[in-house]
Coordinates of N, CA and C in Angstrom, one line a residue:
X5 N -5.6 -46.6 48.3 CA -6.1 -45.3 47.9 C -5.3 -44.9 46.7
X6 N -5.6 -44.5 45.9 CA -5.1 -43.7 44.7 C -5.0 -42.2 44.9
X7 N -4.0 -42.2 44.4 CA -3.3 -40.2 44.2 C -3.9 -40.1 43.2
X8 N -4.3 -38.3 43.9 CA -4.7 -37.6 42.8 C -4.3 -36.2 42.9
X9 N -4.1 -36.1 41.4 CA -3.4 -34.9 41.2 C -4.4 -33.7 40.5
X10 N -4.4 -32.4 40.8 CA -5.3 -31.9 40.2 C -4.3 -30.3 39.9
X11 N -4.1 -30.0 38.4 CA -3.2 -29.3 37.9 C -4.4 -27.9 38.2
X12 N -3.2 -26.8 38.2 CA -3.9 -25.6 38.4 C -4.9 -25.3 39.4
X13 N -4.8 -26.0 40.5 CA -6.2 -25.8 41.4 C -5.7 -24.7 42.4
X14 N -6.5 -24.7 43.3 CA -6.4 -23.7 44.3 C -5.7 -23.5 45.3
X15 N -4.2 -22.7 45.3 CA -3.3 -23.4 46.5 C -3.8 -22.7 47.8
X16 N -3.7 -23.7 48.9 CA -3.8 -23.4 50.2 C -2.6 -22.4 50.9
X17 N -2.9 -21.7 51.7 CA -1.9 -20.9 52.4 C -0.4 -20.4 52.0
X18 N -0.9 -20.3 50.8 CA 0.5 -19.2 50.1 C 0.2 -17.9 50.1
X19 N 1.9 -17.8 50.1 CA 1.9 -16.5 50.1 C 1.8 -15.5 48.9
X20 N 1.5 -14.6 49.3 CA 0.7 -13.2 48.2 C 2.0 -12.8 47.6
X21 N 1.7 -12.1 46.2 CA 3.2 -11.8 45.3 C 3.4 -10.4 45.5
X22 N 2.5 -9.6 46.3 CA 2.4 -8.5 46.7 C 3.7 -7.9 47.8
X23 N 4.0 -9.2 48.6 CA 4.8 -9.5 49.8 C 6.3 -8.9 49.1
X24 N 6.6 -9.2 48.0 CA 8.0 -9.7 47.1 C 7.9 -8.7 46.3
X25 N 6.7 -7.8 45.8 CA 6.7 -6.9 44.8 C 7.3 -5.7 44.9
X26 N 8.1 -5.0 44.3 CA 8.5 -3.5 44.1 C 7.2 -2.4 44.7
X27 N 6.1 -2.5 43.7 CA 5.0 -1.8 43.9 C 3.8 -2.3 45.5
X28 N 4.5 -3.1 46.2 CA 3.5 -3.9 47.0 C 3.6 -2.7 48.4
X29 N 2.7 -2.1 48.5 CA 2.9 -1.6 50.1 C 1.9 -2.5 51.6
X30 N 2.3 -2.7 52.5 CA 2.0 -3.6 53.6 C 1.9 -2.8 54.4
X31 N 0.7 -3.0 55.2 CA 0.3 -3.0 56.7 C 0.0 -3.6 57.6
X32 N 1.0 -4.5 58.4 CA 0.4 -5.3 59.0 C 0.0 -5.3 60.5
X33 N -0.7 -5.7 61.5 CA -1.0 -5.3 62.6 C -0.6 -6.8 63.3
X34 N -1.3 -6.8 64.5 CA -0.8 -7.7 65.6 C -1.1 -9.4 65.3
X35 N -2.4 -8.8 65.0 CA -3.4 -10.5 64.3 C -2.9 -10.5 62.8
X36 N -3.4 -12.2 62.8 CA -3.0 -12.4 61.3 C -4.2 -11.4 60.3
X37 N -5.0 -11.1 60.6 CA -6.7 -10.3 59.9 C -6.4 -9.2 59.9
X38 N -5.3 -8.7 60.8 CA -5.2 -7.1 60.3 C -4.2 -7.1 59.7
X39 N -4.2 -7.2 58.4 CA -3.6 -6.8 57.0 C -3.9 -5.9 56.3
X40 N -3.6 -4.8 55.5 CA -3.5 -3.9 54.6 C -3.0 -3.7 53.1
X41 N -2.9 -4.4 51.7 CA -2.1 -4.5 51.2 C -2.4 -3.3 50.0
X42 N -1.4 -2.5 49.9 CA -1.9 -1.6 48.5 C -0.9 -1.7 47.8
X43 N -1.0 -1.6 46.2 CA -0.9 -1.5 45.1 C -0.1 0.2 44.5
X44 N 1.0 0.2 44.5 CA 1.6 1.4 44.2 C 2.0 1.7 42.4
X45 N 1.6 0.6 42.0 CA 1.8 0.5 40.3 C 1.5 1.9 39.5
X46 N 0.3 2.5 39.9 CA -0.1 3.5 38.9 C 0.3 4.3 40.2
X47 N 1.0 5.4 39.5 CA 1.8 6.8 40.3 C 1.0 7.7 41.1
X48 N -0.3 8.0 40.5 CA -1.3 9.0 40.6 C -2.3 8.2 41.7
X49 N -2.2 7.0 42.1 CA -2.9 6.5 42.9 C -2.9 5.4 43.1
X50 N -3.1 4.5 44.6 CA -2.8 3.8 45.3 C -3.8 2.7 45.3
X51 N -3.8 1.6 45.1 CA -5.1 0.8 45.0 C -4.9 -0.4 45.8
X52 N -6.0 0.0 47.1 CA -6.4 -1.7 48.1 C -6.4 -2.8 47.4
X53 N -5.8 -4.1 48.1 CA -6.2 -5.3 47.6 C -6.5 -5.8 48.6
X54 N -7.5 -6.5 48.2 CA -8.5 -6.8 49.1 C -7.9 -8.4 49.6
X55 N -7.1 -9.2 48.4 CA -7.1 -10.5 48.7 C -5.8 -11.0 48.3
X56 N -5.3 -12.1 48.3 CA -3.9 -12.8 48.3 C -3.7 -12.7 46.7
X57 N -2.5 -12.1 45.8 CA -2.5 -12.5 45.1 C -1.5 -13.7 44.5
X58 N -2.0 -14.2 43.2 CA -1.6 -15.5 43.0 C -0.5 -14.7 41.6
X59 N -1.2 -14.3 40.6 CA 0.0 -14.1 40.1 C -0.8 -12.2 39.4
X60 N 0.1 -12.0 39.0 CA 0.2 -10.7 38.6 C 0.7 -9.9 37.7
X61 N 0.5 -9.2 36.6 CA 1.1 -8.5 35.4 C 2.1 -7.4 35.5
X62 N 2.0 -7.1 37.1 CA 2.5 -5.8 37.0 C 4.1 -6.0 38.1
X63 N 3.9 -7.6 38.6 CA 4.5 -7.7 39.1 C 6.3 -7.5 38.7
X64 N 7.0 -7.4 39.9 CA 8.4 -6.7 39.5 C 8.8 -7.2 41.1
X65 N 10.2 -8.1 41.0 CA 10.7 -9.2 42.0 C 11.1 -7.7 42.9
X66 N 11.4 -7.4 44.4 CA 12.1 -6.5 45.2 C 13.5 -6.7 44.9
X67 N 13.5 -7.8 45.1 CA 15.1 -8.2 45.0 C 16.0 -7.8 43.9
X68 N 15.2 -7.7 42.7 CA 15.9 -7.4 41.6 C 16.6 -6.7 41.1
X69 N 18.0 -6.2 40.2 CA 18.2 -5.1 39.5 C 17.3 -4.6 38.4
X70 N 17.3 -3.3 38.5 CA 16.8 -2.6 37.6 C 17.5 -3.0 36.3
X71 N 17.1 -2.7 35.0 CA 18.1 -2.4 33.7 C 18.9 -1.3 34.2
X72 N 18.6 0.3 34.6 CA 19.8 1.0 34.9 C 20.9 0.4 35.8
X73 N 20.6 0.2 36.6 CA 21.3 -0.7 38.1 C 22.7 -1.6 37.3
X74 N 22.1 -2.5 36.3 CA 22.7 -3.3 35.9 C 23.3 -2.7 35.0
X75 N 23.4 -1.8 34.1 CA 24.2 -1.2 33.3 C 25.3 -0.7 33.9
X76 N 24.9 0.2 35.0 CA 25.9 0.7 35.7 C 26.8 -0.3 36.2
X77 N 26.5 -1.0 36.1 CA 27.2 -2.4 37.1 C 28.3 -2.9 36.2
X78 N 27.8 -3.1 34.9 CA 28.5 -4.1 33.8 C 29.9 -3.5 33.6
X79 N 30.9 -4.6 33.4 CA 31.9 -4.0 32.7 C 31.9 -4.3 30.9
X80 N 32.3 -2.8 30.5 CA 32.7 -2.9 29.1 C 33.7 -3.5 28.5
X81 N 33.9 -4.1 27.6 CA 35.2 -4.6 27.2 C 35.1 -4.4 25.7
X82 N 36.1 -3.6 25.5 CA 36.7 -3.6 24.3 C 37.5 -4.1 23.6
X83 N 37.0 -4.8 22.4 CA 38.1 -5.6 21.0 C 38.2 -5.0 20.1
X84 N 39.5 -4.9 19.9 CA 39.8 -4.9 19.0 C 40.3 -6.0 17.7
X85 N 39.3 -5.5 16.4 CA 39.3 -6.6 15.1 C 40.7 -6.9 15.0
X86 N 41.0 -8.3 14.8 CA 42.2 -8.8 14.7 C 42.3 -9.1 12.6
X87 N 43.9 -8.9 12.1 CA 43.5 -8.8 11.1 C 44.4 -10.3 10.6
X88 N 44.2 -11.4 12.0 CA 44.7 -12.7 11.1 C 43.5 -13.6 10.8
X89 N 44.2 -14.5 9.5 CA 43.1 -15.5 9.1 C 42.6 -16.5 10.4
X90 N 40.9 -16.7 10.3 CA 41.5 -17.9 11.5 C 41.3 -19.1 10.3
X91 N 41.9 -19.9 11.7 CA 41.8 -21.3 11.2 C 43.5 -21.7 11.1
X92 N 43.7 -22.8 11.3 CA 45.0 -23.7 11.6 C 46.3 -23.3 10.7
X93 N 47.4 -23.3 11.7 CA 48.4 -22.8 11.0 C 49.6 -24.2 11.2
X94 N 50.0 -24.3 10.3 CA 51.1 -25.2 10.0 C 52.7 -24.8 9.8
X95 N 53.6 -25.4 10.5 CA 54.8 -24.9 9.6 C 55.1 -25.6 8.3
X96 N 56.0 -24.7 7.9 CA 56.3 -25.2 6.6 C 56.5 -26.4 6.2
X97 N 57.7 -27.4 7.5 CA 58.4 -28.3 7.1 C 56.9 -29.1 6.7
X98 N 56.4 -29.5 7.3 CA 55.2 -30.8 7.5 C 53.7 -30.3 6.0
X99 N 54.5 -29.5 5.4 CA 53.3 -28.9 4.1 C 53.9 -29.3 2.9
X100 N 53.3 -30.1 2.6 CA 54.0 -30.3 0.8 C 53.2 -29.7 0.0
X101 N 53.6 -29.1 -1.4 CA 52.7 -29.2 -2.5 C 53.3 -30.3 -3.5
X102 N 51.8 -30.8 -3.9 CA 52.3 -32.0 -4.9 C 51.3 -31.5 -6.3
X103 N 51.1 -30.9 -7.4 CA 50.3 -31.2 -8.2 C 49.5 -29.8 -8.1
X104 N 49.3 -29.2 -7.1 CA 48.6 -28.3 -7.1 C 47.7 -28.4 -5.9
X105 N 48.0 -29.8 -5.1 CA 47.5 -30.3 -4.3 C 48.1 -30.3 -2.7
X106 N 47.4 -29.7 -1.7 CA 48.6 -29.6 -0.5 C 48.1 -30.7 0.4
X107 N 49.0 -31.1 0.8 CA 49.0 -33.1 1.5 C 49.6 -32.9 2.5
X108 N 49.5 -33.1 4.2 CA 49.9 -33.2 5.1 C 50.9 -34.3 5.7
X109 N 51.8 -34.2 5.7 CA 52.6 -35.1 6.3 C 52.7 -35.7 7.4

């Protein structure tokens, strides 16, 4: 028998993104059929979904930090500009000048 692969098709018994969403509200009952799933995205009103969703625009992980959340969280660190050159420093003994030319020993 030969495998076959078929990209983007229809997955079986996954789970809805609704389940994991910020905006997702749930109702669930005793049977797997009594489900309720609404949609809290727009403020002004609540919207049924009727069916499992696969992926979604409006989606936002539960788990996640906010950008405030996380700002509050960060630590600031402050630098101060340093006023040395970089790059490699040598002592003197091991520096020649020959010519106008500096040659490492």
């Amino acid at each position: 028998m030969a495998k076959v692969t078929i990209k983007n098709g229809t997955p079986i018994g996954t789970e809805s993104l609704c389940s994991r969403c910020v905006h997702g509200h749930r109702q669930k009952g005793f049977r797997e059929s009594e489900e309720l799933v609404f949609c809290t995205y727009v403020w002004d009103a609540t919207r049924l979904v009727p069916f499992k969703v696969a992926e979604c625009t409006s989606y936002c992980e539960r788990d996640s930090m906010s950008i405030q959340q996380m700002r509050e969280m960060a630590l600031i660190i402050n630098t101060s500009p340093t006023l040395k050159p970089a790059g490699f420093k040598f002592s003197d003994e091991r520096v020649a000048v020959n010519s106008g030319e500096t040659t490492i020993k």
